[in-house]
XYZ file of C-alpha atoms in Angstrom:
387
model
C -64.228 -58.658 -80.599
C -60.827 -56.976 -80.708
C -58.889 -56.917 -83.927
C -55.689 -58.868 -83.414
C -52.580 -56.713 -83.311
C -49.743 -57.744 -85.574
C -46.064 -58.329 -84.969
C -45.091 -59.149 -88.556
C -42.996 -55.995 -88.763
C -39.343 -57.078 -88.637
C -38.500 -53.936 -86.671
C -40.569 -55.344 -83.805
C -39.173 -58.876 -83.924
C -38.174 -60.078 -80.476
C -39.849 -57.155 -78.654
C -42.692 -57.434 -76.182
C -45.144 -54.999 -77.747
C -48.659 -54.199 -76.527
C -51.394 -52.002 -77.911
C -52.678 -49.880 -75.042
C -55.021 -47.108 -74.000
C -57.645 -45.525 -76.182
C -57.409 -47.903 -79.142
C -58.173 -50.933 -76.973
C -60.852 -49.094 -75.003
C -62.670 -47.766 -78.049
C -62.561 -51.055 -79.905
C -64.129 -52.778 -76.911
C -66.793 -50.072 -76.911
C -67.424 -50.346 -80.636
C -66.215 -46.762 -80.975
C -64.156 -45.682 -84.019
C -60.415 -46.219 -83.586
C -58.220 -43.688 -85.361
C -54.802 -44.117 -83.749
C -52.837 -46.847 -82.022
C -50.476 -46.359 -79.094
C -47.986 -49.037 -78.150
C -45.953 -49.948 -75.082
C -42.687 -51.827 -75.396
C -41.614 -53.868 -72.374
C -38.008 -54.900 -71.718
C -36.327 -52.641 -74.300
C -33.872 -49.742 -74.029
C -33.745 -46.425 -75.920
C -30.576 -47.588 -77.645
C -32.290 -50.742 -78.883
C -35.204 -48.729 -80.282
C -32.915 -46.303 -82.089
C -30.920 -49.174 -83.611
C -34.164 -50.527 -85.048
C -34.803 -47.212 -86.788
C -37.342 -45.715 -84.362
C -37.182 -41.943 -83.989
C -37.105 -40.558 -80.421
C -39.598 -37.764 -79.736
C -40.049 -37.800 -75.957
C -38.075 -35.152 -74.107
C -39.070 -36.193 -70.589
C -39.629 -39.904 -71.207
C -38.722 -42.321 -74.005
C -41.330 -42.247 -76.757
C -40.445 -43.270 -80.296
C -42.115 -42.933 -83.680
C -42.201 -45.843 -86.059
C -40.241 -44.690 -89.137
C -42.983 -45.838 -91.530
C -46.342 -45.785 -89.708
C -45.434 -42.837 -87.416
C -47.320 -44.579 -84.587
C -46.025 -44.005 -81.071
C -44.077 -46.689 -79.223
C -43.319 -45.821 -75.599
C -41.033 -47.767 -73.312
C -42.784 -49.102 -70.219
C -42.328 -46.616 -67.394
C -43.380 -45.588 -63.922
C -43.948 -42.064 -62.620
C -43.453 -40.393 -59.259
C -44.861 -37.019 -58.249
C -42.068 -34.483 -57.796
C -43.642 -31.082 -58.393
C -46.762 -29.178 -59.372
C -48.948 -29.525 -62.403
C -49.033 -31.819 -65.390
C -45.249 -31.992 -65.859
C -44.282 -32.362 -62.201
C -43.241 -36.024 -62.385
C -40.057 -38.047 -62.254
C -40.155 -40.769 -64.879
C -38.420 -44.128 -64.584
C -38.168 -46.137 -67.794
C -36.030 -49.233 -67.932
C -36.191 -52.846 -69.137
C -37.235 -53.991 -65.653
C -40.535 -52.057 -65.653
C -43.364 -54.535 -66.159
C -46.501 -54.071 -68.238
C -48.633 -54.057 -65.064
C -46.470 -51.318 -63.541
C -46.884 -49.233 -66.687
C -50.654 -49.708 -66.647
C -50.790 -48.743 -62.960
C -49.625 -45.193 -63.722
C -52.626 -44.539 -65.995
C -55.710 -42.572 -65.022
C -58.864 -44.648 -65.498
C -59.478 -48.377 -65.479
C -60.905 -48.306 -68.998
C -57.623 -46.768 -70.217
C -55.451 -49.429 -68.552
C -56.154 -52.410 -70.794
C -53.362 -53.799 -72.985
C -53.523 -56.157 -75.959
C -50.616 -58.386 -76.949
C -49.643 -59.062 -80.529
C -51.387 -62.425 -80.139
C -54.636 -60.660 -79.225
C -54.527 -61.519 -75.515
C -55.791 -58.843 -73.123
C -54.077 -57.759 -69.916
C -56.593 -56.017 -67.675
C -55.288 -55.828 -64.087
C -57.854 -53.244 -62.912
C -60.994 -54.728 -64.505
C -61.419 -52.014 -67.086
C -63.575 -54.386 -69.125
C -65.961 -54.623 -66.194
C -66.190 -50.851 -65.967
C -66.811 -50.659 -69.717
C -69.733 -53.049 -69.245
C -70.959 -51.043 -66.226
C -70.423 -47.772 -68.137
C -68.332 -46.251 -65.327
C -65.311 -43.955 -65.419
C -63.272 -44.996 -62.395
C -59.776 -44.032 -61.255
C -57.161 -46.752 -60.836
C -55.495 -45.545 -57.642
C -55.053 -42.532 -55.393
C -52.220 -41.490 -57.725
C -55.014 -40.125 -59.936
C -54.963 -36.961 -57.817
C -51.261 -36.370 -58.487
C -51.958 -35.178 -62.033
C -54.488 -32.316 -62.084
C -54.965 -32.654 -65.827
C -56.840 -35.874 -65.118
C -59.746 -33.847 -63.762
C -60.190 -32.293 -67.204
C -59.519 -35.550 -69.033
C -62.156 -37.417 -67.041
C -64.696 -34.689 -67.750
C -63.754 -34.885 -71.427
C -64.187 -38.650 -71.532
C -67.641 -38.226 -70.023
C -68.460 -35.678 -72.742
C -67.502 -38.348 -75.267
C -69.286 -41.319 -73.748
C -72.260 -39.839 -71.870
C -74.534 -40.827 -74.745
C -73.515 -44.436 -74.123
C -74.714 -44.186 -70.535
C -71.378 -43.571 -68.827
C -71.139 -41.868 -65.437
C -68.239 -41.011 -63.159
C -67.801 -43.242 -60.120
C -68.708 -41.306 -56.937
C -65.297 -41.945 -55.395
C -63.597 -40.620 -58.541
C -65.748 -37.486 -58.497
C -64.710 -37.018 -54.853
C -61.044 -37.195 -55.870
C -61.652 -34.703 -58.671
C -63.199 -32.306 -56.160
C -60.226 -32.730 -53.833
C -57.838 -31.857 -56.657
C -59.891 -28.745 -57.426
C -59.643 -27.626 -53.812
C -55.924 -28.420 -53.561
C -54.786 -25.595 -55.840
C -53.075 -28.021 -58.226
C -55.288 -27.055 -61.151
C -53.821 -23.568 -61.063
C -50.394 -24.997 -61.912
C -51.547 -26.423 -65.232
C -50.261 -24.715 -68.353
C -52.988 -22.715 -70.052
C -52.173 -24.408 -73.341
C -52.865 -27.844 -71.829
C -56.178 -26.636 -70.417
C -57.219 -25.345 -73.831
C -56.143 -28.570 -75.605
C -58.405 -30.629 -73.336
C -61.234 -28.100 -73.620
C -60.989 -27.895 -77.398
C -61.201 -31.687 -77.600
C -64.195 -31.692 -75.254
C -65.936 -29.060 -77.381
C -65.733 -31.466 -80.304
C -67.262 -34.390 -78.414
C -70.890 -35.545 -78.802
C -71.971 -34.060 -75.431
C -69.734 -31.020 -74.858
C -72.061 -29.525 -72.265
C -71.253 -32.465 -69.987
C -67.619 -31.359 -69.824
C -68.557 -28.022 -68.286
C -71.303 -29.282 -66.000
C -68.916 -31.959 -64.706
C -66.211 -29.388 -64.016
C -68.796 -27.253 -62.249
C -69.940 -30.204 -60.126
C -66.388 -30.887 -58.929
C -65.605 -27.190 -58.322
C -63.046 -26.995 -61.135
C -64.940 -24.522 -63.319
C -64.217 -21.543 -61.094
C -60.448 -22.145 -61.356
C -60.055 -21.594 -65.105
C -63.531 -20.396 -66.164
C -64.779 -18.210 -63.268
C -66.708 -16.038 -65.715
C -68.934 -19.009 -66.563
C -69.901 -19.987 -63.033
C -73.623 -19.800 -62.297
C -76.240 -18.326 -64.617
C -73.665 -17.523 -67.311
C -73.038 -21.234 -67.792
C -76.750 -21.954 -68.161
C -77.054 -19.273 -70.843
C -73.821 -20.276 -72.521
C -74.753 -23.946 -72.771
C -78.140 -23.004 -74.232
C -76.397 -20.920 -76.884
C -73.813 -23.661 -77.502
C -76.590 -26.005 -78.560
C -76.981 -23.929 -81.742
C -74.058 -23.774 -84.146
C -74.025 -22.762 -87.807
C -73.156 -24.921 -90.768
C -69.974 -23.070 -91.662
C -66.767 -24.650 -92.922
C -64.652 -21.645 -92.027
C -64.404 -22.674 -88.378
C -64.442 -26.018 -86.622
C -67.408 -27.225 -84.615
C -65.348 -26.869 -81.428
C -64.516 -23.226 -82.137
C -68.106 -22.344 -82.952
C -69.236 -24.004 -79.745
C -66.710 -22.012 -77.766
C -67.878 -18.764 -79.363
C -71.467 -19.591 -78.488
C -70.561 -20.673 -74.960
C -68.942 -17.329 -74.123
C -71.452 -15.199 -76.022
C -73.415 -14.231 -72.853
C -70.264 -12.733 -71.267
C -69.298 -9.087 -71.360
C -66.405 -7.997 -73.557
C -64.157 -7.651 -70.494
C -65.092 -11.141 -69.305
C -64.433 -12.688 -72.706
C -61.077 -10.945 -72.971
C -60.084 -12.070 -69.482
C -61.021 -15.651 -70.287
C -59.177 -15.561 -73.621
C -56.063 -14.209 -71.958
C -56.176 -16.730 -69.108
C -56.508 -19.674 -71.516
C -54.062 -18.127 -74.004
C -56.530 -18.851 -76.763
C -55.364 -18.898 -80.377
C -56.100 -15.584 -82.059
C -58.607 -17.109 -84.460
C -60.613 -18.635 -81.603
C -60.685 -15.426 -79.585
C -61.614 -13.400 -82.665
C -64.513 -15.686 -83.551
C -65.848 -15.204 -80.029
C -65.614 -11.410 -80.429
C -67.303 -11.501 -83.830
C -70.088 -13.709 -82.523
C -70.692 -11.270 -79.677
C -70.860 -8.426 -82.209
C -73.520 -10.321 -84.125
C -75.609 -10.923 -81.026
C -75.313 -7.252 -80.155
C -76.515 -6.309 -83.640
C -79.566 -8.525 -83.705
C -80.177 -7.969 -79.984
C -80.864 -11.641 -79.565
C -82.106 -12.887 -76.210
C -79.892 -15.722 -74.998
C -82.448 -16.608 -72.349
C -85.521 -17.282 -74.454
C -84.136 -16.962 -78.002
C -86.729 -14.306 -78.819
C -85.806 -11.213 -80.808
C -86.048 -8.061 -78.766
C -85.067 -5.571 -81.426
C -87.155 -3.745 -83.973
C -86.067 -3.566 -87.613
C -82.311 -3.509 -88.205
C -80.872 0.003 -88.413
C -78.569 0.980 -91.263
C -75.787 2.624 -89.201
C -75.634 -0.377 -86.876
C -75.404 -2.828 -89.759
C -72.669 -0.741 -91.402
C -70.645 -0.674 -88.158
C -71.111 -4.434 -87.872
C -69.722 -4.972 -91.361
C -66.812 -2.654 -90.629
C -65.924 -4.307 -87.326
C -65.989 -7.691 -89.043
C -63.433 -6.252 -91.486
C -65.812 -7.283 -94.224
C -64.218 -5.366 -97.078
C -60.852 -7.083 -96.624
C -62.097 -10.385 -95.200
C -65.571 -11.040 -96.591
C -65.456 -14.635 -95.359
C -65.794 -13.327 -91.798
C -69.119 -11.726 -92.675
C -70.260 -14.893 -94.423
C -69.460 -16.903 -91.286
C -71.550 -14.600 -89.113
C -74.411 -14.680 -91.585
C -74.350 -18.459 -91.201
C -74.747 -17.932 -87.454
C -77.650 -15.512 -87.938
C -79.324 -18.061 -90.178
C -79.419 -20.434 -87.211
C -80.177 -18.147 -84.275
C -82.323 -15.472 -85.955
C -83.384 -16.740 -89.395
C -85.835 -13.878 -89.925
C -82.919 -11.427 -89.857
C -80.600 -13.195 -92.269
C -82.410 -12.027 -95.446
C -82.150 -8.286 -94.704
C -78.542 -8.659 -93.559
C -77.548 -10.591 -96.664
C -79.171 -7.949 -98.870
C -77.421 -5.142 -97.003
C -74.090 -6.929 -97.225
C -74.371 -7.531 -100.977
C -75.446 -3.941 -101.610
C -72.514 -2.560 -99.636
C -70.066 -4.794 -101.497
C -71.270 -3.446 -104.826
C -70.124 0.072 -103.987
C -67.042 0.519 -106.151
C -64.001 2.470 -104.908
C -62.879 2.733 -108.549
C -66.137 4.500 -109.483
C -65.560 7.051 -106.723
C -61.986 7.602 -107.877
C -63.342 8.218 -111.351
C -65.595 10.870 -109.818
C -62.495 12.630 -108.519
C -62.369 11.459 -104.903
C -58.977 10.716 -103.400
C -57.195 10.438 -100.058
C -59.295 10.965 -96.935
C -62.190 12.248 -99.024
C -62.291 8.949 -100.857
C -62.560 7.030 -97.606
C -65.341 9.272 -96.345
C -67.277 9.028 -99.601
C -66.870 5.275 -99.713
C -68.271 4.893 -96.222
C -71.164 7.253 -97.000
C -72.103 5.378 -100.203
C -71.922 2.052 -98.435
C -74.154 3.406 -95.683
C -76.657 4.587 -98.280
C -76.576 1.187 -99.958
C -77.192 -0.593 -96.659
C -80.108 1.732 -95.811
C -81.662 1.209 -99.210
C -81.368 -2.554 -98.955
C -82.924 -2.640 -95.497
C -85.923 -0.526 -96.520
C -86.876 -2.586 -99.570
């Protein structure tokens, strides 16, 4: 049963206001609702500003409530006028109806509106598709926005555990978009936003397998096509319990861990990944290289850890200046190679106990100090590993 929306706010008096999109969908599904989005029918930007709403939309009129900060968008229609996510002409005016606004949306389950009296408007039978557990496009206009291919795959990653599937005709449209070249016109930042969200969903692997099934994976993630995806998804199933990075970022690091350094760098550059995300992927790859972990069968191939290799690992993680980066990787080792975490922790603690001040007191300085410090740390690592 939907919670009744409220129109007791005097700022909304006299306006036709509807709760729309994800909040209505998720409440019908019994899924947690975190944010509300609203559509206002019959109003003008001037009227919204006079009521104290703050405009935030550059390309179309969206306003923030001055107290709740929830988004109120004027009802609008869209017409394709160019490539990519932003290639649309937007028409927003008091004569745009609620049904016309809902028609521009992507999936039937996202095109349900709730009035302030609690009444539902559902012109495309989204409630039926919720009951059938189907993600279905509303119209052929779905193919005009290539981002919808990624969004649909992301929604499936969220709701697959509830039994959702993508309607065959929608999957056909997604494949047509992939072949049209439109995906290439998306901004890398938008692709990463959708991917990062998908990586945080309950079934993130579904996002990538769906994109592979509709031929979208090879547009933005060509390095992951084929066997690399199989290995990456297997690795992604294991993530450490580490608060330093989000679940989504750990999953990304694991996903790309089977790739070569050149492949990871190419992918990071193409997606314009945030530095912290790209660095975690590099550090994770360093850790796998150190423990020589098999991504295929998760069996250790290496003999005992070697002191020089462990020291280089600590150095490349910038452990002396940023010890938290070593701690994060130790959390990963604890998950993927638990038998190696004890020796590595001992080596790390021993190396940290080497005091630069003690070496200075011995008379070392300048370049000689750096060389002595590295030598003592190496000796400490070796000693810890041979205990």
